[in-house]
Amino acid sequence: MFKNRLYKTLNIASNEDLKLFSKKSKIPTKKLKYYNEQGLLPYHEDLQSILQTTGFTEFELKIKLGILDDSILDLLNAHSKEISILMNNNLPQIESNSHHTFAFETQFGQMYQGDCVSLMNTMKNGSVDLIFADPPFNLDKEYESGMNDKVSEEQYLRWTEQWVLKCVDLLKEGGSLFIWNLPKWNTYIANILNKRLTFKHWIATDIKYRLPIKNKLYPSHYSLLYYTKGEKANTFNEQRLPLEICRKCGGDIRDYGGYKDKLNPLGINLTDVWYDIPPVRHSKFKTRESNELSMKLLERVISLSSNVGDLVFDPFGGSGTTYAVSEILKRKWIGIELGSVDLIKNRLDDLGYQQSYIEEIQGNKNVLFTEQMRKIRIKKGHWLPETLKNKDASN
Ligand SMILES: C[S@@+](CC[C@H](N)C(=O)[O-])C[C@H]1O[C@@H](n2cnc3c(N)ncnc32)[C@H](O)[C@@H]1O
């Protein structure tokens, strides 16, 4: 979380300051910039040179940069009383001038317009069963709300910490929290959550979302963090998927050998790599600006971690996917969006076709073969659970 701390620590406020410090310490400006922007502890002789130039001890520098290794945490722990007195026993309060207003309600939900942290400050701690959050990724995207999606990494991470901590407060004991983001940001978010909740999974959702980049692996997954408050989730409704088969010929992709008849008729266990979440292309509600997620993703998360009547909260409305799926699945929900909520209202006023889509998704899970798969397998003469049994019976 301590990006850009190095410059602050070294009193570097301008290019001139940077050049001057580079000259004194003999560390190239490019390298100082790298340490600063990445929030890293300088390496090897660079570290020694900074200590010499500034007169800081390594301990002092690490504290200033927020690099709290276990040995430092042990020391802070041993002196917590003195430190607390030194700080007047106060935790800093975060000032906020943001606001929110009530927008509309539906049979199951309440929608607000404005800033999510402002709304979360008014909600009861420990009141939400399931939180799903899909924040902006700081990628300079245009949002209808006109929000700035390209702030400094430091600003983005400070803001992230604010809303993530509020989510932790709002979650009920036994409740579940899911956060959808780029893997890079989710490493920072995991660092916050690991100190407060129980890590369940880093779910990799296979989506080719960018062009291949030179000297980098081709980024092809979004990360979905899954944590619970307390060791065990109050709700974990098993989700099973149909067997993967060849799309063209309907045949097996893997060799199940003698295990075919041992496969669970309700389908294959859901893993932490999700290959079957489609991009939203044809939705009638798709607008480029809203970065709408697939209803299939939300159907899975909500069915997995909540029951009818539970309360779902999503702090980043967008086009309202979480709210539409919650409404269809009869979960209570609370929503908020910084920009206009008109799109969300329209979407919730007309759930018909979305309801059919959810029914289709639900019809195609928790079975080993869907109806469509069965048809092609019968046509092409591939095995089905009943044909295995018939074979046994005739042997
Ligand atoms: C990535 S989109 C969410 C898309 C949503 N999951 C969907 O499927 O439609 C993030 C949304 O959060 C909104 N947003 C950004 N900052 C916010 C804030 N502080 N409070 C509430 N909403 C915010 C943006 O305007 C944007 O619509």
Tab-separated table of C-alpha atoms and ligand atoms in Angstrom:
chain	number	residue	atom	x	y	z
A	1	MET	CA	0.000	0.000	0.000
A	2	PHE	CA	2.973	2.277	0.365
A	3	LYS	CA	3.551	3.311	-3.210
A	4	ASN	CA	5.431	6.563	-3.785
A	5	ARG	CA	6.702	6.557	-0.208
A	6	LEU	CA	10.343	6.583	-1.161
A	7	TYR	CA	10.212	10.070	-2.668
A	8	LYS	CA	8.316	11.372	0.351
A	9	THR	CA	10.840	9.784	2.679
A	10	LEU	CA	13.758	11.262	0.743
A	11	ASN	CA	12.092	14.680	0.383
A	12	ILE	CA	12.037	14.390	-3.388
A	13	ALA	CA	9.348	16.750	-4.628
A	14	SER	CA	10.651	17.707	-8.072
A	15	ASN	CA	12.840	16.471	-10.898
A	16	GLU	CA	15.615	18.682	-9.600
A	17	ASP	CA	15.399	17.022	-6.156
A	18	LEU	CA	15.503	13.634	-7.840
A	19	LYS	CA	18.616	14.451	-9.846
A	20	LEU	CA	20.292	15.876	-6.770
A	21	PHE	CA	19.590	12.793	-4.674
A	22	SER	CA	20.696	10.568	-7.534
A	23	LYS	CA	23.993	12.429	-7.685
A	24	LYS	CA	24.543	12.211	-3.921
A	25	SER	CA	23.624	8.547	-3.640
A	26	LYS	CA	25.006	7.439	-7.015
A	27	ILE	CA	21.735	5.615	-7.732
A	28	PRO	CA	20.455	6.302	-11.277
A	29	THR	CA	17.233	8.347	-11.361
A	30	LYS	CA	15.561	5.586	-13.355
A	31	LYS	CA	16.168	3.123	-10.552
A	32	LEU	CA	14.972	5.501	-7.843
A	33	LYS	CA	11.823	6.017	-9.882
A	34	TYR	CA	11.343	2.254	-10.147
A	35	TYR	CA	11.669	1.693	-6.378
A	36	ASN	CA	9.340	4.605	-5.704
A	37	GLU	CA	6.609	3.670	-8.148
A	38	GLN	CA	6.606	0.000	-7.246
A	39	GLY	CA	6.778	0.657	-3.496
A	40	LEU	CA	9.870	-1.529	-3.105
A	41	LEU	CA	12.699	-1.689	-0.609
A	42	PRO	CA	15.809	-0.697	-2.640
A	43	TYR	CA	18.195	-3.554	-3.433
A	44	HIS	CA	21.717	-4.339	-2.199
A	45	GLU	CA	24.187	-1.442	-2.420
A	46	ASP	CA	21.367	0.975	-3.327
A	47	LEU	CA	19.870	0.358	0.105
A	48	GLN	CA	23.241	0.903	1.789
A	49	SER	CA	23.783	4.058	-0.191
A	50	ILE	CA	20.366	5.452	0.825
A	51	LEU	CA	21.082	4.665	4.474
A	52	GLN	CA	24.442	6.408	4.251
A	53	THR	CA	23.121	9.443	2.416
A	54	THR	CA	20.131	9.952	4.727
A	55	GLY	CA	21.517	8.719	8.032
A	56	PHE	CA	18.429	6.510	8.520
A	57	THR	CA	18.807	3.090	10.089
A	58	GLU	CA	17.429	0.170	8.069
A	59	PHE	CA	14.694	-0.222	10.695
A	60	GLU	CA	13.707	3.423	10.360
A	61	LEU	CA	13.649	3.295	6.565
A	62	LYS	CA	11.550	0.147	6.531
A	63	ILE	CA	8.968	1.728	8.826
A	64	LYS	CA	8.898	4.848	6.675
A	65	LEU	CA	8.329	2.731	3.560
A	66	GLY	CA	5.720	0.543	5.263
A	67	ILE	CA	7.773	-2.610	4.773
A	68	LEU	CA	6.831	-4.318	7.995
A	69	ASP	CA	8.662	-7.632	8.002
A	70	ASP	CA	7.827	-10.077	10.776
A	71	SER	CA	10.863	-8.990	12.828
A	72	ILE	CA	9.579	-5.397	12.781
A	73	LEU	CA	6.062	-6.512	13.631
A	74	ASP	CA	7.491	-8.451	16.594
A	75	LEU	CA	9.177	-5.270	17.812
A	76	LEU	CA	6.014	-3.187	17.329
A	77	ASN	CA	4.130	-5.859	19.210
A	78	ALA	CA	6.601	-5.817	22.086
A	79	HIS	CA	6.311	-2.014	22.365
A	80	SER	CA	2.665	-1.564	21.437
A	81	LYS	CA	1.801	0.217	24.689
A	82	GLU	CA	4.537	2.849	24.351
A	83	ILE	CA	3.781	3.339	20.662
A	84	SER	CA	0.096	3.716	21.346
A	85	ILE	CA	0.781	6.363	24.022
A	86	LEU	CA	3.145	8.118	21.633
A	87	MET	CA	0.308	8.271	19.075
A	88	ASN	CA	-2.197	9.551	21.696
A	89	ASN	CA	-4.025	6.201	21.519
A	90	ASN	CA	-5.814	7.382	18.402
A	91	LEU	CA	-6.408	5.670	15.092
A	92	PRO	CA	-6.607	8.265	12.324
A	93	GLN	CA	-10.170	8.957	11.122
A	94	ILE	CA	-10.775	9.045	7.388
A	95	GLU	CA	-12.527	12.224	6.322
A	96	SER	CA	-15.087	11.888	3.572
A	97	ASN	CA	-17.187	14.493	1.823
A	98	SER	CA	-18.920	11.968	-0.433
A	99	HIS	CA	-22.642	11.314	-0.310
A	100	HIS	CA	-25.453	9.077	-1.517
A	101	THR	CA	-29.220	9.206	-1.919
A	102	PHE	CA	-31.980	6.621	-2.074
A	103	ALA	CA	-32.972	5.904	-5.707
A	104	PHE	CA	-35.664	3.201	-5.891
A	105	GLU	CA	-36.728	-0.129	-4.491
A	106	THR	CA	-37.949	-3.418	-5.914
A	107	GLN	CA	-39.600	-6.459	-4.355
A	108	PHE	CA	-36.257	-7.620	-2.898
A	109	GLY	CA	-33.857	-4.715	-3.218
A	110	GLN	CA	-32.972	-1.160	-2.393
A	111	MET	CA	-30.985	0.922	-4.823
A	112	TYR	CA	-28.950	4.005	-3.991
A	113	GLN	CA	-27.138	6.534	-6.131
A	114	GLY	CA	-23.812	7.997	-5.028
A	115	ASP	CA	-20.651	6.868	-3.319
A	116	CYS	CA	-20.452	3.359	-1.937
A	117	VAL	CA	-18.267	4.225	1.068
A	118	SER	CA	-20.748	6.903	2.089
A	119	LEU	CA	-23.574	4.326	1.914
A	120	MET	CA	-21.522	1.659	3.706
A	121	ASN	CA	-20.898	4.100	6.568
A	122	THR	CA	-24.667	4.095	7.194
A	123	MET	CA	-25.168	0.322	6.977
A	124	LYS	CA	-25.187	-1.950	9.998
A	125	ASN	CA	-21.947	-3.837	10.636
A	126	GLY	CA	-22.322	-7.611	10.465
A	127	SER	CA	-25.551	-7.388	8.479
A	128	VAL	CA	-24.706	-8.777	5.019
A	129	ASP	CA	-24.604	-12.467	4.036
A	130	LEU	CA	-22.803	-12.076	0.727
A	131	ILE	CA	-20.777	-9.244	-0.784
A	132	PHE	CA	-19.738	-9.239	-4.409
A	133	ALA	CA	-17.569	-6.339	-5.603
A	134	ASP	CA	-16.417	-5.536	-9.121
A	135	PRO	CA	-14.654	-2.162	-8.759
A	136	PRO	CA	-13.150	-0.077	-11.572
A	137	PHE	CA	-9.677	-1.421	-12.411
A	138	ASN	CA	-7.915	1.957	-12.817
A	139	LEU	CA	-7.350	1.230	-16.499
A	140	ASP	CA	-8.441	4.613	-17.812
A	141	LYS	CA	-11.804	3.323	-18.962
A	142	GLU	CA	-14.655	5.682	-19.590
A	143	TYR	CA	-17.542	5.284	-17.177
A	144	GLU	CA	-20.926	6.893	-17.584
A	145	SER	CA	-20.490	8.265	-14.070
A	146	GLY	CA	-17.552	10.295	-15.389
A	147	MET	CA	-15.376	8.966	-12.556
A	148	ASN	CA	-11.611	9.212	-12.924
A	149	ASP	CA	-10.410	5.692	-13.772
A	150	LYS	CA	-6.756	6.624	-14.006
A	151	VAL	CA	-5.511	7.873	-10.689
A	152	SER	CA	-2.064	7.184	-9.262
A	153	GLU	CA	-1.526	3.633	-8.037
A	154	GLU	CA	-1.136	5.048	-4.551
A	155	GLN	CA	-4.506	6.795	-4.715
A	156	TYR	CA	-6.196	3.726	-6.166
A	157	LEU	CA	-4.824	1.467	-3.450
A	158	ARG	CA	-5.706	3.876	-0.648
A	159	TRP	CA	-9.270	4.093	-1.939
A	160	THR	CA	-9.348	0.308	-2.362
A	161	GLU	CA	-8.324	-0.200	1.247
A	162	GLN	CA	-11.137	2.097	2.359
A	163	TRP	CA	-13.972	0.235	0.666
A	164	VAL	CA	-12.504	-3.230	1.300
A	165	LEU	CA	-12.304	-2.553	5.050
A	166	LYS	CA	-15.909	-1.363	5.040
A	167	CYS	CA	-16.934	-4.579	3.268
A	168	VAL	CA	-15.196	-6.574	5.996
A	169	ASP	CA	-17.176	-4.662	8.659
A	170	LEU	CA	-20.511	-5.184	6.909
A	171	LEU	CA	-20.081	-8.921	6.454
A	172	LYS	CA	-21.960	-11.199	8.854
A	173	GLU	CA	-19.994	-13.885	10.689
A	174	GLY	CA	-20.058	-16.833	8.329
A	175	GLY	CA	-20.728	-14.490	5.400
A	176	SER	CA	-18.796	-14.611	2.119
A	177	LEU	CA	-16.927	-11.909	0.238
A	178	PHE	CA	-16.023	-12.095	-3.447
A	179	ILE	CA	-13.841	-9.494	-5.159
A	180	TRP	CA	-13.385	-9.427	-8.922
A	181	ASN	CA	-10.307	-7.618	-10.200
A	182	LEU	CA	-7.125	-7.843	-12.213
A	183	PRO	CA	-4.685	-10.318	-10.608
A	184	LYS	CA	-2.277	-7.456	-9.844
A	185	TRP	CA	-4.800	-5.493	-7.736
A	186	ASN	CA	-6.110	-8.630	-6.080
A	187	THR	CA	-2.645	-9.381	-4.682
A	188	TYR	CA	-2.903	-6.114	-2.697
A	189	ILE	CA	-6.508	-6.800	-1.710
A	190	ALA	CA	-5.605	-10.314	-0.548
A	191	ASN	CA	-2.921	-8.739	1.629
A	192	ILE	CA	-5.601	-6.660	3.406
A	193	LEU	CA	-8.067	-9.526	3.669
A	194	ASN	CA	-5.593	-12.142	4.900
A	195	LYS	CA	-5.374	-10.224	8.174
A	196	ARG	CA	-9.130	-10.108	8.634
A	197	LEU	CA	-10.970	-12.957	6.944
A	198	THR	CA	-10.408	-16.599	6.005
A	199	PHE	CA	-9.003	-17.174	2.548
A	200	LYS	CA	-11.030	-19.714	0.609
A	201	HIS	CA	-10.019	-19.437	-3.031
A	202	TRP	CA	-8.317	-17.425	-5.725
A	203	ILE	CA	-10.635	-18.303	-8.583
A	204	ALA	CA	-9.117	-17.829	-12.019
A	205	THR	CA	-11.788	-16.981	-14.556
A	206	ASP	CA	-10.507	-17.659	-18.010
A	207	ILE	CA	-11.079	-14.599	-20.143
A	208	LYS	CA	-8.831	-13.361	-22.860
A	209	TYR	CA	-9.065	-9.718	-22.033
A	210	ARG	CA	-6.145	-7.997	-23.618
A	211	LEU	CA	-3.835	-8.279	-26.550
A	212	PRO	CA	-0.668	-10.287	-26.017
A	213	ILE	CA	2.131	-8.002	-24.759
A	214	LYS	CA	5.811	-8.359	-25.625
A	215	ASN	CA	7.989	-9.795	-22.825
A	216	LYS	CA	4.938	-10.730	-20.788
A	217	LEU	CA	2.773	-13.779	-20.450
A	218	TYR	CA	-0.527	-13.369	-22.227
A	219	PRO	CA	-2.927	-12.230	-19.478
A	220	SER	CA	-5.923	-14.508	-19.781
A	221	HIS	CA	-7.617	-14.632	-16.418
A	222	TYR	CA	-9.447	-12.350	-14.091
A	223	SER	CA	-9.073	-13.064	-10.430
A	224	LEU	CA	-12.059	-13.651	-8.186
A	225	LEU	CA	-11.061	-13.610	-4.515
A	226	TYR	CA	-13.273	-15.601	-2.191
A	227	TYR	CA	-13.068	-15.107	1.588
A	228	THR	CA	-15.334	-15.913	4.511
A	229	LYS	CA	-15.726	-14.274	7.904
A	230	GLY	CA	-14.869	-17.090	10.280
A	231	GLU	CA	-13.500	-20.477	9.397
A	232	LYS	CA	-16.608	-21.887	7.824
A	233	ALA	CA	-19.089	-20.269	5.493
A	234	ASN	CA	-22.697	-20.261	6.707
A	235	THR	CA	-23.657	-21.268	3.179
A	236	PHE	CA	-21.815	-23.402	0.703
A	237	ASN	CA	-24.244	-24.845	-1.814
A	238	GLU	CA	-22.272	-27.253	-3.964
A	239	GLN	CA	-22.268	-26.343	-7.642
A	240	ARG	CA	-21.555	-29.069	-10.162
A	241	LEU	CA	-20.870	-28.807	-13.862
A	242	PRO	CA	-21.586	-31.156	-16.753
A	243	LEU	CA	-18.752	-33.309	-18.056
A	244	GLU	CA	-16.649	-31.611	-20.706
A	245	ILE	CA	-17.245	-33.209	-24.086
A	246	CYS	CA	-16.087	-32.580	-27.645
A	247	ARG	CA	-18.273	-29.804	-29.030
A	248	LYS	CA	-18.385	-31.303	-32.509
A	249	CYS	CA	-18.644	-35.034	-31.970
A	250	GLY	CA	-20.064	-35.143	-28.435
A	251	GLY	CA	-17.363	-37.657	-27.403
A	252	ASP	CA	-15.266	-37.728	-24.210
A	253	ILE	CA	-12.351	-35.330	-24.008
A	254	ARG	CA	-10.667	-37.294	-21.212
A	255	ASP	CA	-10.304	-41.009	-20.795
A	256	TYR	CA	-12.405	-42.054	-17.818
A	257	GLY	CA	-11.409	-45.683	-18.196
A	258	GLY	CA	-13.264	-47.856	-15.703
A	259	TYR	CA	-14.430	-44.835	-13.687
A	260	LYS	CA	-17.313	-43.804	-15.927
A	261	ASP	CA	-19.907	-45.435	-13.709
A	262	LYS	CA	-18.371	-43.804	-10.603
A	263	LEU	CA	-18.943	-40.273	-11.937
A	264	ASN	CA	-21.478	-38.364	-9.870
A	265	PRO	CA	-24.767	-38.143	-11.831
A	266	LEU	CA	-25.054	-34.555	-10.568
A	267	GLY	CA	-21.927	-33.579	-12.496
A	268	ILE	CA	-18.280	-32.766	-11.921
A	269	ASN	CA	-17.034	-30.775	-8.901
A	270	LEU	CA	-16.608	-27.103	-9.588
A	271	THR	CA	-12.892	-26.230	-9.549
A	272	ASP	CA	-11.155	-22.926	-8.869
A	273	VAL	CA	-10.532	-22.382	-12.585
A	274	TRP	CA	-13.673	-21.271	-14.391
A	275	TYR	CA	-13.520	-21.752	-18.137
A	276	ASP	CA	-17.195	-21.392	-18.884
A	277	ILE	CA	-17.994	-17.754	-18.131
A	278	PRO	CA	-18.911	-16.068	-21.402
A	279	PRO	CA	-18.140	-12.439	-22.204
A	280	VAL	CA	-21.286	-10.304	-22.389
A	281	ARG	CA	-21.757	-9.597	-26.052
A	282	HIS	CA	-25.368	-9.778	-27.027
A	283	SER	CA	-27.094	-8.601	-23.919
A	284	LYS	CA	-29.768	-6.076	-24.530
A	285	PHE	CA	-28.446	-4.194	-21.500
A	286	LYS	CA	-24.844	-4.154	-22.574
A	287	THR	CA	-23.340	-0.702	-22.746
A	288	ARG	CA	-19.636	-0.326	-23.336
A	289	GLU	CA	-19.247	1.993	-20.398
A	290	SER	CA	-20.834	-0.216	-17.782
A	291	ASN	CA	-18.399	-3.165	-18.030
A	292	GLU	CA	-21.231	-5.557	-17.460
A	293	LEU	CA	-20.349	-8.977	-16.072
A	294	SER	CA	-21.930	-12.193	-17.202
A	295	MET	CA	-25.104	-13.212	-15.368
A	296	LYS	CA	-23.676	-16.716	-15.337
A	297	LEU	CA	-20.848	-15.574	-13.056
A	298	LEU	CA	-23.274	-13.936	-10.635
A	299	GLU	CA	-25.680	-16.855	-10.752
A	300	ARG	CA	-22.822	-19.107	-9.662
A	301	VAL	CA	-21.533	-16.880	-6.863
A	302	ILE	CA	-24.983	-16.099	-5.480
A	303	SER	CA	-26.217	-19.713	-5.671
A	304	LEU	CA	-22.984	-20.969	-4.084
A	305	SER	CA	-22.852	-18.589	-1.143
A	306	SER	CA	-26.381	-17.514	-0.272
A	307	ASN	CA	-29.900	-18.825	0.191
A	308	VAL	CA	-33.327	-17.409	-0.620
A	309	GLY	CA	-33.994	-14.438	1.650
A	310	ASP	CA	-30.298	-13.719	2.421
A	311	LEU	CA	-28.921	-10.206	1.980
A	312	VAL	CA	-26.519	-9.545	-0.928
A	313	PHE	CA	-24.558	-6.291	-1.254
A	314	ASP	CA	-22.603	-5.027	-4.259
A	315	PRO	CA	-20.905	-1.627	-3.844
A	316	PHE	CA	-20.308	-1.078	-7.581
A	317	GLY	CA	-23.586	-1.234	-9.504
A	318	GLY	CA	-22.487	-0.699	-13.131
A	319	SER	CA	-25.346	-2.118	-15.169
A	320	GLY	CA	-26.794	-3.918	-12.129
A	321	THR	CA	-25.979	-7.551	-12.939
A	322	THR	CA	-25.684	-8.529	-9.264
A	323	TYR	CA	-28.992	-6.878	-8.460
A	324	ALA	CA	-30.862	-8.468	-11.389
A	325	VAL	CA	-29.601	-11.953	-10.514
A	326	SER	CA	-30.339	-11.429	-6.801
A	327	GLU	CA	-33.867	-10.295	-7.612
A	328	ILE	CA	-34.450	-13.353	-9.827
A	329	LEU	CA	-33.007	-15.700	-7.202
A	330	LYS	CA	-35.118	-14.053	-4.467
A	331	ARG	CA	-32.206	-12.726	-2.420
A	332	LYS	CA	-32.624	-9.380	-0.690
A	333	TRP	CA	-30.113	-6.917	-2.042
A	334	ILE	CA	-28.653	-3.456	-1.508
A	335	GLY	CA	-27.036	-1.657	-4.415
A	336	ILE	CA	-25.332	1.603	-5.241
A	337	GLU	CA	-23.906	3.236	-8.346
A	338	LEU	CA	-21.933	6.457	-8.598
A	339	GLY	CA	-23.374	7.318	-12.002
A	340	SER	CA	-26.918	7.240	-13.279
A	341	VAL	CA	-29.056	4.361	-12.059
A	342	ASP	CA	-31.506	4.566	-14.991
A	343	LEU	CA	-29.995	1.572	-16.778
A	344	ILE	CA	-30.257	-0.512	-13.611
A	345	LYS	CA	-33.860	0.597	-13.077
A	346	ASN	CA	-34.797	-0.368	-16.670
A	347	ARG	CA	-33.091	-3.678	-16.255
A	348	LEU	CA	-34.961	-4.493	-13.063
A	349	ASP	CA	-38.267	-3.332	-14.527
A	350	ASP	CA	-37.981	-5.897	-17.295
A	351	LEU	CA	-36.581	-9.146	-15.904
A	352	GLY	CA	-38.412	-11.506	-18.276
A	353	TYR	CA	-35.679	-12.511	-20.665
A	354	GLN	CA	-33.039	-12.410	-17.914
A	355	GLN	CA	-35.165	-14.784	-15.871
A	356	SER	CA	-35.268	-17.223	-18.811
A	357	TYR	CA	-31.490	-16.973	-19.140
A	358	ILE	CA	-31.034	-17.790	-15.432
A	359	GLU	CA	-33.421	-20.730	-15.791
A	360	GLU	CA	-31.362	-21.962	-18.753
A	361	ILE	CA	-28.130	-21.657	-16.712
A	362	GLN	CA	-29.714	-23.505	-13.810
A	363	GLY	CA	-31.029	-26.231	-16.121
A	364	ASN	CA	-27.510	-26.815	-17.399
A	365	LYS	CA	-25.775	-27.338	-14.041
A	366	ASN	CA	-25.802	-30.058	-11.416
A	367	VAL	CA	-26.161	-32.723	-14.117
A	368	LEU	CA	-23.531	-34.940	-15.724
A	369	PHE	CA	-24.984	-34.377	-19.201
A	370	THR	CA	-27.345	-31.585	-20.252
A	371	GLU	CA	-30.310	-32.440	-22.491
A	372	GLN	CA	-28.445	-31.041	-25.476
A	373	MET	CA	-25.368	-33.139	-24.663
A	374	ARG	CA	-27.506	-36.244	-24.258
A	375	LYS	CA	-29.005	-35.757	-27.719
A	376	ILE	CA	-25.675	-35.551	-29.503
A	377	ARG	CA	-24.226	-38.477	-27.516
A	378	ILE	CA	-27.189	-40.679	-28.366
A	379	LYS	CA	-26.907	-39.681	-32.020
A	380	LYS	CA	-23.177	-40.430	-32.138
A	381	GLY	CA	-23.398	-43.579	-30.019
A	382	HIS	CA	-21.397	-42.373	-26.980
A	383	TRP	CA	-22.001	-43.795	-23.503
A	384	LEU	CA	-24.505	-42.351	-21.035
A	385	PRO	CA	-24.924	-43.436	-17.395
A	386	GLU	CA	-27.968	-45.598	-18.282
A	387	THR	CA	-26.197	-47.332	-21.167
A	388	LEU	CA	-23.396	-48.314	-18.769
A	389	LYS	CA	-25.969	-49.805	-16.388
A	390	ASN	CA	-27.718	-51.688	-19.212
A	391	LYS	CA	-24.379	-53.108	-20.273
A	392	ASP	CA	-23.702	-54.288	-16.691
A	393	ALA	CA	-27.153	-55.831	-16.482
A	394	SER	CA	-26.683	-57.731	-19.752
A	395	ASN	CA	-23.225	-59.053	-18.685
B	1	LIG	C1	-16.658	-2.429	-13.246
B	1	LIG	S1	-18.148	-1.561	-13.037
B	1	LIG	C2	-19.246	-2.724	-12.311
B	1	LIG	C3	-20.000	-3.527	-13.348
B	1	LIG	C4	-21.036	-4.436	-12.753
B	1	LIG	N1	-20.418	-5.541	-12.018
B	1	LIG	C5	-21.928	-5.026	-13.836
B	1	LIG	O1	-21.913	-6.260	-14.061
B	1	LIG	O2	-22.605	-4.266	-14.489
B	1	LIG	C6	-17.776	-0.505	-11.733
B	1	LIG	C7	-18.852	0.529	-11.453
B	1	LIG	O3	-18.582	1.149	-10.200
B	1	LIG	C8	-18.985	2.493	-10.281
B	1	LIG	N2	-18.279	3.219	-9.208
B	1	LIG	C9	-17.020	3.689	-9.224
B	1	LIG	N3	-16.713	4.281	-8.054
B	1	LIG	C10	-17.800	4.148	-7.260
B	1	LIG	C11	-18.095	4.541	-5.938
B	1	LIG	N4	-17.198	5.176	-5.195
B	1	LIG	N5	-19.310	4.240	-5.445
B	1	LIG	C12	-20.230	3.577	-6.194
B	1	LIG	N6	-20.003	3.176	-7.466
B	1	LIG	C13	-18.805	3.470	-7.992
B	1	LIG	C14	-18.610	2.919	-11.679
B	1	LIG	O4	-19.356	4.063	-12.087
B	1	LIG	C15	-18.950	1.650	-12.480
B	1	LIG	O5	-20.245	1.714	-13.000
